[in-house]
C-alpha positions as MATLAB code, in Angstrom:
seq = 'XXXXXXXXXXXXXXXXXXXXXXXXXXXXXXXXXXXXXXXXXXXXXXXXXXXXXXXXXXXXXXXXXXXXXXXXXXXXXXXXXXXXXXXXXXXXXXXXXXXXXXXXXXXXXXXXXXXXXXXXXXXXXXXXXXXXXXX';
ca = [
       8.444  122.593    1.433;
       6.928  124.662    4.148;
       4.442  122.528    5.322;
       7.537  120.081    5.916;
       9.703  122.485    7.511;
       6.548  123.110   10.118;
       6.757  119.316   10.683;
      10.081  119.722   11.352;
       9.856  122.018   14.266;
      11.615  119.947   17.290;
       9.864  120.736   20.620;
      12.308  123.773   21.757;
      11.195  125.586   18.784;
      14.285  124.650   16.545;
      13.650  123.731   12.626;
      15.118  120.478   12.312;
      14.520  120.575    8.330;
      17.266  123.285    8.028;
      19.758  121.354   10.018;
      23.058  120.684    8.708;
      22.006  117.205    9.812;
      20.018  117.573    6.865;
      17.737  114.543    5.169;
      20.230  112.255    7.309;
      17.571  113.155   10.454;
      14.532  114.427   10.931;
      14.540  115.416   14.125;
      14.215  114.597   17.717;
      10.253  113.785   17.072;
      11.342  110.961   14.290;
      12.970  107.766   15.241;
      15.895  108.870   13.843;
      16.957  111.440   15.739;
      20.586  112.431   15.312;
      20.309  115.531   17.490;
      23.627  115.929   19.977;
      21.403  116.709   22.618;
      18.387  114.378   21.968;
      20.952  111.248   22.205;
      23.189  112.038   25.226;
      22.401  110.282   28.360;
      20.483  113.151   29.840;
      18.279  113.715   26.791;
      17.157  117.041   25.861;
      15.382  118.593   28.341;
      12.697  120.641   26.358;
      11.547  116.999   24.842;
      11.657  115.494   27.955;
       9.511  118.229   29.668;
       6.889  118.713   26.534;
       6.275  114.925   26.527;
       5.926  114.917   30.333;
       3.004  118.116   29.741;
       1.941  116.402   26.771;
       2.841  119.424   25.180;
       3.889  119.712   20.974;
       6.192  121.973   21.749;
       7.686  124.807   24.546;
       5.517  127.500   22.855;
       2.849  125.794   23.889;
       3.777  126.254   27.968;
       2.921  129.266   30.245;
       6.588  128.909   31.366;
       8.435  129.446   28.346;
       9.679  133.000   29.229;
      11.101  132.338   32.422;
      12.648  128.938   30.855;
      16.644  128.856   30.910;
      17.328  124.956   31.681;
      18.474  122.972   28.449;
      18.955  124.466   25.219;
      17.875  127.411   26.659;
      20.542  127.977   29.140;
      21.848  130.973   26.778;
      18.788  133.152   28.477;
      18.135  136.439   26.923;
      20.443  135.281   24.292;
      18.843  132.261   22.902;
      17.689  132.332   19.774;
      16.332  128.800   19.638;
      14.064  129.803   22.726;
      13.377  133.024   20.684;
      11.717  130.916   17.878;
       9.375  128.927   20.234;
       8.153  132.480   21.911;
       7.390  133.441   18.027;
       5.764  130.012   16.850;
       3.466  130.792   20.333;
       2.560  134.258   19.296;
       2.493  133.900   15.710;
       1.794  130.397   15.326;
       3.868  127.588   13.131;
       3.043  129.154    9.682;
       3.653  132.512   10.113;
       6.972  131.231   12.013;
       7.764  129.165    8.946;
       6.677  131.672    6.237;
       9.007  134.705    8.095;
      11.579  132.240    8.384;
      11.595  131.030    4.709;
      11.488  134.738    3.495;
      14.230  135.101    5.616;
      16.309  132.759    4.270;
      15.345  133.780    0.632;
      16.919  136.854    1.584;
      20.177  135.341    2.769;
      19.740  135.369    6.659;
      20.108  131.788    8.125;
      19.255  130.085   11.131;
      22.258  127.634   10.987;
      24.415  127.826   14.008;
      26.992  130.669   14.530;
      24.722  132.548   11.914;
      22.866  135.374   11.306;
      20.720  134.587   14.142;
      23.239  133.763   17.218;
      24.839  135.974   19.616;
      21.330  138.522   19.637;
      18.643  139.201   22.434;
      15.469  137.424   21.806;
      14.015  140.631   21.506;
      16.183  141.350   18.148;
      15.486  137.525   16.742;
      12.193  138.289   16.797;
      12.434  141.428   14.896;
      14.657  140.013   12.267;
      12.072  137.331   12.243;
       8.800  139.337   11.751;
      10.525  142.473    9.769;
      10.441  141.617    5.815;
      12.712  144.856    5.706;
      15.530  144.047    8.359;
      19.165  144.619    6.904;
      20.736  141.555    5.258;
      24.959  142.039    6.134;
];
């Protein structure tokens, strides 16, 4: 299960196998994308820009922090943009192990969660601390 959910990691850093989307799509890296953002007539700026650098994924660009164009346009308050900055520190499997201990202990990453509405700052600490406060 965990080496899927690494798979699923879109480019901006979100898990794509804990969608609500769920086995329906497998992200915006599979051909069957159902992602809102992947499939409007922009297209999802973080994909577009990785494939341009050639890039798996934001974490991977020296940019990332400064970043606030597409799904990131929440700045200091995105917690998808949070997770990318974590799988670049961290790496995919420690991203994917704190995140699956996390949600073993109740926090999840769906949308209007336990994650939203924080800095990046406190998504990462919720993230890497096994003792942050489940509410």
């Amino acid at each position: 299960m965990k080496t899927d959910l690494a798979k699923s990691i879109a480019y901006c850093g979100l898990i794509c196998g804990l969608c609500f989307q769920g086995s329906g799509c497998q992200g915006c890296k599979s051909t069957n994308s159902r992602c809102d953002v992947d499939l409007s007539d922009e297209g999802c700026f973080q994909k577009n820009c990785c494939l341009k650098k050639g890039f798996d994924g934001c974490w991977q660009c020296a940019e990332l922090s400064a970043c606030e164009r597409g799904i990131y346009s929440l700045g200091n308050f995105s917690k998808i943009k949070a997770f990318a900055i974590c799988i670049g520190e961290d790496g995919k499997d420690a991203f994917i192990a704190n995140i699956s201990r996390n949600e073993e202990r109740g926090l999840s990453v769906e949308k209007g969660k336990d994650y939203d509405g924080k800095s990046i700052q406190a998504v990462l600490k919720m993230i890497r601390n096994p003792d942050y406060p489940v509410l």
